[in-house]
Amino acid sequence: MSQINAAAPRHDWTLDQVEALFDLPFMELVFQAASVHRAGFDPSEVQLSQLLSVKTGGCAENCGYCSQSAHFKTGLKAEKLMDAEVVIAKARQARDGGAQRFCMGAAWRELKDRDLPKLAAMIGGVKALGLETCATLGMLTPDQAKQLKDAGLDYYNHNLDTGPEYYGQVVTTRTYQERLDTLAHVRDAGMSTCCGGIVGMGETRRDRAGLLHQLATLPSHPDSLPINGLVPVSGTPLGDQVLADGTTAIDAIEFVRTIAVARIVCPRSMVRLSAGRDEMSRELQALCFLAGANSIFVGGKLLTTPLPGQDEDSKLFHDLDLRPMGAKAPTPEAVAAE
């Protein structure tokens, strides 16, 4: 395959073409992804986001990986929607800890209109702190998307989870088209989209290619593209399957391939290392950054699963000569002093 043209984002990828990227020799694939990344971003910068579960547990969906589903016994207790003042205080702590974007997640199948006033207060308060705002609240109607936009919401997360062929093995309570419809409502309201998926759920490489093909052929590429590694939770069907096998959810090199292909087919997206990072070695994370990942979640926790602590991330950034997006690059004199 010829060298990718990093200057020309495209929406006409075929599934076979995306799968062919996965099949490239590993070194060639990472080189091409790194070249695409450098054409659009500073490779030394990584965006820091923090995610808070503002309504935990009791979700009516049966997503086979999720600890928050009411269908599974995972020991997680359902909670009510948090008060706006508490969420804003958490956002202030996140900002003071270095986060640039604050994401609010609620375990709902769909947003209810009765919850919009409280959510609007959260969003407005977080926005006033100078943070980018993001929310993931399940399915939306066009009017709900507009109201969230009016409240100051910058990004809306709604993942496709996996490719369309494997989707039925993951969830049956919401269709693939319903996910695509919510994304369309978000775009039509003028918000940025955050959309990606989960790998390591028993899917094939072609299924992973199918997920990235769907994202790359949307009317506009996701502004943020999270790649989650399955965190196996006891009590969930997909988690129990991995735990019973006694293996890792996905091979590390295959994970890097997924990051690299995501960078190539969606060259202007923020490709985010999301769930599963707590289990990744420093070397694996370094390879992911080399292959085009330029966003991570921080804060020690991602909804209900663990993340590395601030000290670990600070040391990783120091050792890899990375810096938070927007931070000033160190001067040669400062580098020499170290």
Tab-separated table of C-alpha atoms in Angstrom:
chain	number	residue	atom	x	y	z
A	1	MET	CA	0.000	0.000	0.000
A	2	SER	CA	1.348	3.426	-0.906
A	3	GLN	CA	2.167	6.116	1.636
A	4	ILE	CA	-0.959	7.697	3.142
A	5	ASN	CA	-1.717	11.305	2.181
A	6	ALA	CA	-1.940	12.886	5.615
A	7	ALA	CA	-3.181	16.212	4.270
A	8	ALA	CA	-6.424	14.864	2.832
A	9	PRO	CA	-8.987	13.443	5.280
A	10	ARG	CA	-11.424	11.253	3.373
A	11	HIS	CA	-14.797	9.642	3.963
A	12	ASP	CA	-14.806	7.044	1.196
A	13	TRP	CA	-12.812	4.267	2.843
A	14	THR	CA	-13.986	0.751	2.067
A	15	LEU	CA	-13.980	-1.965	4.714
A	16	ASP	CA	-11.408	-3.920	2.709
A	17	GLN	CA	-9.113	-0.877	2.613
A	18	VAL	CA	-9.344	-0.412	6.374
A	19	GLU	CA	-8.640	-4.092	6.948
A	20	ALA	CA	-5.658	-3.839	4.594
A	21	LEU	CA	-4.189	-1.158	6.878
A	22	PHE	CA	-4.376	-3.588	9.788
A	23	ASP	CA	-2.498	-6.120	7.660
A	24	LEU	CA	0.449	-3.810	6.927
A	25	PRO	CA	3.814	-4.806	8.436
A	26	PHE	CA	3.764	-3.436	11.971
A	27	MET	CA	6.702	-1.056	11.563
A	28	GLU	CA	5.296	0.343	8.318
A	29	LEU	CA	1.847	0.824	9.845
A	30	VAL	CA	3.186	2.691	12.877
A	31	PHE	CA	5.452	4.814	10.662
A	32	GLN	CA	2.544	5.833	8.429
A	33	ALA	CA	0.321	6.573	11.449
A	34	ALA	CA	3.063	8.659	13.077
A	35	SER	CA	3.487	10.603	9.835
A	36	VAL	CA	-0.247	11.327	9.678
A	37	HIS	CA	-0.197	12.384	13.320
A	38	ARG	CA	2.689	14.809	12.818
A	39	ALA	CA	0.929	16.389	9.848
A	40	GLY	CA	-1.966	17.460	12.054
A	41	PHE	CA	-0.694	17.631	15.631
A	42	ASP	CA	2.343	18.309	17.775
A	43	PRO	CA	3.478	14.756	18.662
A	44	SER	CA	4.713	15.953	22.066
A	45	GLU	CA	1.271	17.144	23.196
A	46	VAL	CA	-1.433	15.022	24.819
A	47	GLN	CA	-4.878	16.237	25.812
A	48	LEU	CA	-5.947	15.473	29.394
A	49	SER	CA	-9.612	14.709	30.091
A	50	GLN	CA	-11.350	13.607	33.270
A	51	LEU	CA	-14.607	11.649	33.426
A	52	LEU	CA	-17.045	11.603	36.339
A	53	SER	CA	-19.983	9.232	36.718
A	54	VAL	CA	-22.769	11.660	37.624
A	55	LYS	CA	-25.386	8.883	37.739
A	56	THR	CA	-24.072	5.399	38.435
A	57	GLY	CA	-25.707	1.999	37.900
A	58	GLY	CA	-29.192	0.738	37.135
A	59	CYS	CA	-28.948	1.136	33.359
A	60	ALA	CA	-31.674	-0.619	31.350
A	61	GLU	CA	-29.237	-1.562	28.560
A	62	ASN	CA	-27.642	-5.029	28.438
A	63	CYS	CA	-24.190	-4.085	27.115
A	64	GLY	CA	-22.206	-7.243	27.837
A	65	TYR	CA	-19.111	-5.411	29.112
A	66	CYS	CA	-20.771	-2.956	31.487
A	67	SER	CA	-20.741	-3.094	35.277
A	68	GLN	CA	-23.615	-0.571	35.371
A	69	SER	CA	-26.194	-2.695	33.568
A	70	ALA	CA	-29.259	-3.659	35.616
A	71	HIS	CA	-29.218	-6.995	33.763
A	72	PHE	CA	-26.074	-8.236	35.546
A	73	LYS	CA	-25.051	-8.820	39.161
A	74	THR	CA	-21.748	-6.972	39.514
A	75	GLY	CA	-22.158	-5.666	43.049
A	76	LEU	CA	-22.602	-2.092	41.838
A	77	LYS	CA	-25.323	-0.152	43.602
A	78	ALA	CA	-27.579	2.135	41.560
A	79	GLU	CA	-27.393	5.790	42.555
A	80	LYS	CA	-29.357	8.940	41.791
A	81	LEU	CA	-28.180	11.815	39.592
A	82	MET	CA	-25.653	13.897	41.514
A	83	ASP	CA	-26.384	17.493	42.487
A	84	ALA	CA	-24.896	20.133	40.229
A	85	GLU	CA	-22.912	21.723	43.071
A	86	VAL	CA	-21.106	18.444	43.791
A	87	VAL	CA	-20.291	17.894	40.117
A	88	ILE	CA	-18.963	21.444	39.728
A	89	ALA	CA	-16.740	20.981	42.784
A	90	LYS	CA	-15.348	17.761	41.259
A	91	ALA	CA	-14.744	19.607	37.995
A	92	ARG	CA	-12.820	22.327	39.830
A	93	GLN	CA	-10.585	19.664	41.379
A	94	ALA	CA	-10.062	18.127	37.950
A	95	ARG	CA	-9.096	21.487	36.466
A	96	ASP	CA	-6.700	22.195	39.305
A	97	GLY	CA	-5.168	18.775	38.690
A	98	GLY	CA	-4.463	19.622	35.061
A	99	ALA	CA	-7.533	18.356	33.192
A	100	GLN	CA	-8.552	20.343	30.141
A	101	ARG	CA	-11.877	18.661	29.433
A	102	PHE	CA	-14.439	17.442	31.964
A	103	CYS	CA	-16.800	14.674	30.943
A	104	MET	CA	-20.028	13.750	32.742
A	105	GLY	CA	-21.445	10.254	32.312
A	106	ALA	CA	-24.880	8.952	33.306
A	107	ALA	CA	-25.915	5.298	33.154
A	108	TRP	CA	-29.101	5.801	31.173
A	109	ARG	CA	-30.619	4.201	28.102
A	110	GLU	CA	-31.827	7.635	27.076
A	111	LEU	CA	-31.998	11.127	28.514
A	112	LYS	CA	-35.277	12.112	30.201
A	113	ASP	CA	-36.509	15.672	29.764
A	114	ARG	CA	-37.045	16.002	33.522
A	115	ASP	CA	-33.294	15.768	34.087
A	116	LEU	CA	-32.370	18.533	31.638
A	117	PRO	CA	-32.524	21.465	34.117
A	118	LYS	CA	-30.102	19.808	36.550
A	119	LEU	CA	-27.793	18.798	33.702
A	120	ALA	CA	-27.892	22.321	32.279
A	121	ALA	CA	-26.787	23.660	35.670
A	122	MET	CA	-23.899	21.160	35.746
A	123	ILE	CA	-22.792	21.992	32.229
A	124	GLY	CA	-22.987	25.742	32.762
A	125	GLY	CA	-21.043	25.527	36.014
A	126	VAL	CA	-18.300	23.357	34.530
A	127	LYS	CA	-18.067	25.612	31.480
A	128	ALA	CA	-17.650	28.639	33.756
A	129	LEU	CA	-14.498	27.026	35.187
A	130	GLY	CA	-12.833	27.325	31.788
A	131	LEU	CA	-13.066	23.618	30.990
A	132	GLU	CA	-14.300	22.007	27.820
A	133	THR	CA	-17.514	20.157	28.588
A	134	CYS	CA	-18.517	16.681	27.481
A	135	ALA	CA	-21.409	14.395	28.434
A	136	THR	CA	-22.547	10.855	27.734
A	137	LEU	CA	-26.197	10.387	28.659
A	138	GLY	CA	-27.519	7.713	26.303
A	139	MET	CA	-29.777	8.316	23.344
A	140	LEU	CA	-30.966	11.851	22.552
A	141	THR	CA	-33.830	13.406	20.632
A	142	PRO	CA	-33.064	16.339	18.302
A	143	ASP	CA	-34.617	18.794	20.787
A	144	GLN	CA	-32.614	17.399	23.699
A	145	ALA	CA	-29.412	17.766	21.703
A	146	LYS	CA	-30.289	21.391	21.010
A	147	GLN	CA	-30.987	22.068	24.699
A	148	LEU	CA	-27.662	20.565	25.724
A	149	LYS	CA	-25.908	22.707	23.139
A	150	ASP	CA	-27.708	25.803	24.453
A	151	ALA	CA	-26.574	24.900	27.982
A	152	GLY	CA	-22.952	25.097	26.833
A	153	LEU	CA	-22.112	21.471	26.101
A	154	ASP	CA	-19.133	21.246	23.744
A	155	TYR	CA	-18.898	17.491	23.127
A	156	TYR	CA	-21.321	14.579	23.296
A	157	ASN	CA	-20.022	11.035	23.650
A	158	HIS	CA	-21.959	8.172	22.089
A	159	ASN	CA	-19.815	5.168	21.215
A	160	LEU	CA	-20.595	2.633	18.503
A	161	ASP	CA	-18.839	0.007	20.677
A	162	THR	CA	-17.843	-2.343	17.839
A	163	GLY	CA	-18.359	-3.045	14.154
A	164	PRO	CA	-21.916	-3.601	12.888
A	165	GLU	CA	-21.422	-7.336	12.249
A	166	TYR	CA	-20.353	-8.081	15.840
A	167	TYR	CA	-22.672	-5.603	17.533
A	168	GLY	CA	-25.388	-8.174	18.282
A	169	GLN	CA	-22.906	-10.159	20.366
A	170	VAL	CA	-22.391	-7.138	22.619
A	171	VAL	CA	-25.815	-5.537	23.125
A	172	THR	CA	-29.388	-6.265	22.026
A	173	THR	CA	-31.374	-3.504	23.755
A	174	ARG	CA	-30.300	-0.733	21.373
A	175	THR	CA	-29.757	-0.963	17.632
A	176	TYR	CA	-26.723	0.215	15.725
A	177	GLN	CA	-28.929	2.614	13.775
A	178	GLU	CA	-30.179	4.194	17.000
A	179	ARG	CA	-26.568	4.977	17.891
A	180	LEU	CA	-25.993	6.529	14.474
A	181	ASP	CA	-29.217	8.535	14.822
A	182	THR	CA	-28.091	10.057	18.140
A	183	LEU	CA	-24.772	11.040	16.573
A	184	ALA	CA	-26.686	12.738	13.753
A	185	HIS	CA	-28.775	14.696	16.276
A	186	VAL	CA	-25.582	15.820	18.038
A	187	ARG	CA	-23.997	16.996	14.770
A	188	ASP	CA	-27.196	18.749	13.679
A	189	ALA	CA	-27.295	20.642	16.986
A	190	GLY	CA	-23.778	21.959	16.326
A	191	MET	CA	-21.984	19.991	19.023
A	192	SER	CA	-18.745	18.109	18.532
A	193	THR	CA	-18.930	14.324	18.600
A	194	CYS	CA	-16.942	11.931	20.762
A	195	CYS	CA	-17.331	8.439	19.371
A	196	GLY	CA	-15.256	5.271	19.411
A	197	GLY	CA	-15.489	1.753	20.721
A	198	ILE	CA	-14.139	-1.120	22.786
A	199	VAL	CA	-11.683	-3.780	21.686
A	200	GLY	CA	-10.941	-7.117	23.294
A	201	MET	CA	-14.571	-8.277	23.496
A	202	GLY	CA	-13.975	-11.421	21.453
A	203	GLU	CA	-14.273	-9.650	18.120
A	204	THR	CA	-12.133	-10.417	15.069
A	205	ARG	CA	-9.708	-8.038	13.395
A	206	ARG	CA	-12.300	-7.489	10.662
A	207	ASP	CA	-14.788	-6.426	13.344
A	208	ARG	CA	-12.253	-3.872	14.598
A	209	ALA	CA	-11.807	-2.717	11.023
A	210	GLY	CA	-15.602	-2.533	10.758
A	211	LEU	CA	-15.784	-0.172	13.741
A	212	LEU	CA	-13.132	2.153	12.319
A	213	HIS	CA	-14.720	1.955	8.861
A	214	GLN	CA	-18.022	3.158	10.340
A	215	LEU	CA	-16.296	6.071	12.088
A	216	ALA	CA	-14.269	7.022	9.014
A	217	THR	CA	-17.330	7.124	6.753
A	218	LEU	CA	-19.546	9.264	9.006
A	219	PRO	CA	-20.564	12.639	7.499
A	220	SER	CA	-17.868	14.153	9.726
A	221	HIS	CA	-15.191	12.230	11.584
A	222	PRO	CA	-15.511	12.119	15.386
A	223	ASP	CA	-13.792	15.084	16.989
A	224	SER	CA	-12.687	12.688	19.730
A	225	LEU	CA	-12.193	8.986	19.068
A	226	PRO	CA	-11.784	6.914	22.254
A	227	ILE	CA	-10.323	3.425	21.946
A	228	ASN	CA	-11.177	1.416	25.041
A	229	GLY	CA	-9.557	-1.857	25.999
A	230	LEU	CA	-12.063	-4.157	27.664
A	231	VAL	CA	-11.717	-4.129	31.438
A	232	PRO	CA	-13.191	-7.503	32.404
A	233	VAL	CA	-15.734	-7.031	35.195
A	234	SER	CA	-16.898	-10.090	37.095
A	235	GLY	CA	-20.623	-10.624	36.601
A	236	THR	CA	-20.729	-9.283	33.048
A	237	PRO	CA	-20.946	-11.811	30.195
A	238	LEU	CA	-17.948	-10.478	28.281
A	239	GLY	CA	-15.909	-9.918	31.411
A	240	ASP	CA	-16.591	-13.396	32.734
A	241	GLN	CA	-15.578	-14.866	29.390
A	242	VAL	CA	-12.149	-13.187	29.533
A	243	LEU	CA	-11.666	-13.992	33.216
A	244	ALA	CA	-12.527	-17.659	32.608
A	245	ASP	CA	-10.027	-17.868	29.752
A	246	GLY	CA	-7.304	-16.423	31.953
A	247	THR	CA	-5.974	-14.342	29.062
A	248	THR	CA	-5.686	-10.657	28.283
A	249	ALA	CA	-8.627	-9.156	26.440
A	250	ILE	CA	-6.520	-8.173	23.407
A	251	ASP	CA	-2.915	-8.637	22.346
A	252	ALA	CA	-0.838	-5.507	22.989
A	253	ILE	CA	0.559	-5.298	19.453
A	254	GLU	CA	-2.950	-5.668	18.014
A	255	PHE	CA	-4.084	-2.820	20.263
A	256	VAL	CA	-1.338	-0.588	18.869
A	257	ARG	CA	-2.408	-1.568	15.348
A	258	THR	CA	-5.937	-0.427	16.205
A	259	ILE	CA	-4.656	2.950	17.440
A	260	ALA	CA	-2.543	3.367	14.294
A	261	VAL	CA	-5.391	2.568	11.910
A	262	ALA	CA	-7.707	4.923	13.805
A	263	ARG	CA	-5.139	7.714	13.386
A	264	ILE	CA	-4.789	7.072	9.641
A	265	VAL	CA	-8.499	6.889	8.766
A	266	CYS	CA	-9.506	9.774	11.076
A	267	PRO	CA	-6.430	12.021	10.814
A	268	ARG	CA	-7.896	15.078	12.557
A	269	SER	CA	-9.577	13.269	15.454
A	270	MET	CA	-8.253	13.272	19.000
A	271	VAL	CA	-7.477	9.561	19.382
A	272	ARG	CA	-7.848	8.764	23.060
A	273	LEU	CA	-6.445	5.951	25.148
A	274	SER	CA	-9.428	5.295	27.389
A	275	ALA	CA	-10.501	2.313	29.496
A	276	GLY	CA	-7.857	-0.307	30.194
A	277	ARG	CA	-4.904	2.055	30.497
A	278	ASP	CA	-4.344	1.035	34.114
A	279	GLU	CA	-3.390	-2.437	32.867
A	280	MET	CA	-1.100	-1.160	30.097
A	281	SER	CA	2.656	-1.129	30.513
A	282	ARG	CA	4.523	2.129	30.096
A	283	GLU	CA	6.063	0.686	26.932
A	284	LEU	CA	2.660	-0.123	25.441
A	285	GLN	CA	1.412	3.393	26.169
A	286	ALA	CA	4.560	4.827	24.556
A	287	LEU	CA	3.891	2.781	21.401
A	288	CYS	CA	0.307	4.028	21.346
A	289	PHE	CA	1.475	7.654	21.540
A	290	LEU	CA	3.956	6.957	18.753
A	291	ALA	CA	1.144	5.442	16.666
A	292	GLY	CA	-0.994	8.565	16.981
A	293	ALA	CA	-2.849	8.549	20.301
A	294	ASN	CA	-2.915	12.087	21.664
A	295	SER	CA	-5.504	12.098	24.413
A	296	ILE	CA	-5.947	10.238	27.699
A	297	PHE	CA	-8.311	10.137	30.633
A	298	VAL	CA	-6.753	11.046	33.977
A	299	GLY	CA	-7.944	11.170	37.570
A	300	GLY	CA	-7.485	7.624	38.815
A	301	LYS	CA	-10.943	6.400	37.779
A	302	LEU	CA	-12.976	6.046	34.580
A	303	LEU	CA	-16.649	5.753	35.568
A	304	THR	CA	-16.298	2.520	37.580
A	305	THR	CA	-12.916	1.177	36.389
A	306	PRO	CA	-9.410	2.222	37.522
A	307	LEU	CA	-6.934	4.528	35.790
A	308	PRO	CA	-3.304	5.307	36.644
A	309	GLY	CA	-2.795	7.895	39.367
A	310	GLN	CA	-1.504	11.428	38.805
A	311	ASP	CA	2.021	10.581	39.958
A	312	GLU	CA	2.256	7.682	37.506
A	313	ASP	CA	1.035	9.811	34.622
A	314	SER	CA	3.365	12.685	35.521
A	315	LYS	CA	6.348	10.341	35.523
A	316	LEU	CA	5.260	8.787	32.224
A	317	PHE	CA	4.946	12.224	30.602
A	318	HIS	CA	8.334	13.243	31.990
A	319	ASP	CA	10.079	10.119	30.746
A	320	LEU	CA	8.472	10.322	27.292
A	321	ASP	CA	9.010	14.107	27.019
A	322	LEU	CA	5.290	14.685	26.613
A	323	ARG	CA	3.317	17.651	27.889
A	324	PRO	CA	-0.369	18.507	28.324
A	325	MET	CA	-1.911	20.013	25.200
A	326	GLY	CA	-1.515	23.772	25.212
A	327	ALA	CA	1.295	23.808	27.771
A	328	LYS	CA	4.463	25.648	26.846
A	329	ALA	CA	7.328	23.583	25.530
A	330	PRO	CA	10.387	23.589	27.814
A	331	THR	CA	13.224	25.854	26.745
A	332	PRO	CA	16.563	24.306	25.730
A	333	GLU	CA	18.054	25.811	28.887
A	334	ALA	CA	15.481	24.058	31.075
A	335	VAL	CA	16.086	20.753	29.339
A	336	ALA	CA	19.844	21.129	29.784
A	337	ALA	CA	19.371	21.898	33.481
A	338	GLU	CA	17.672	18.538	33.988
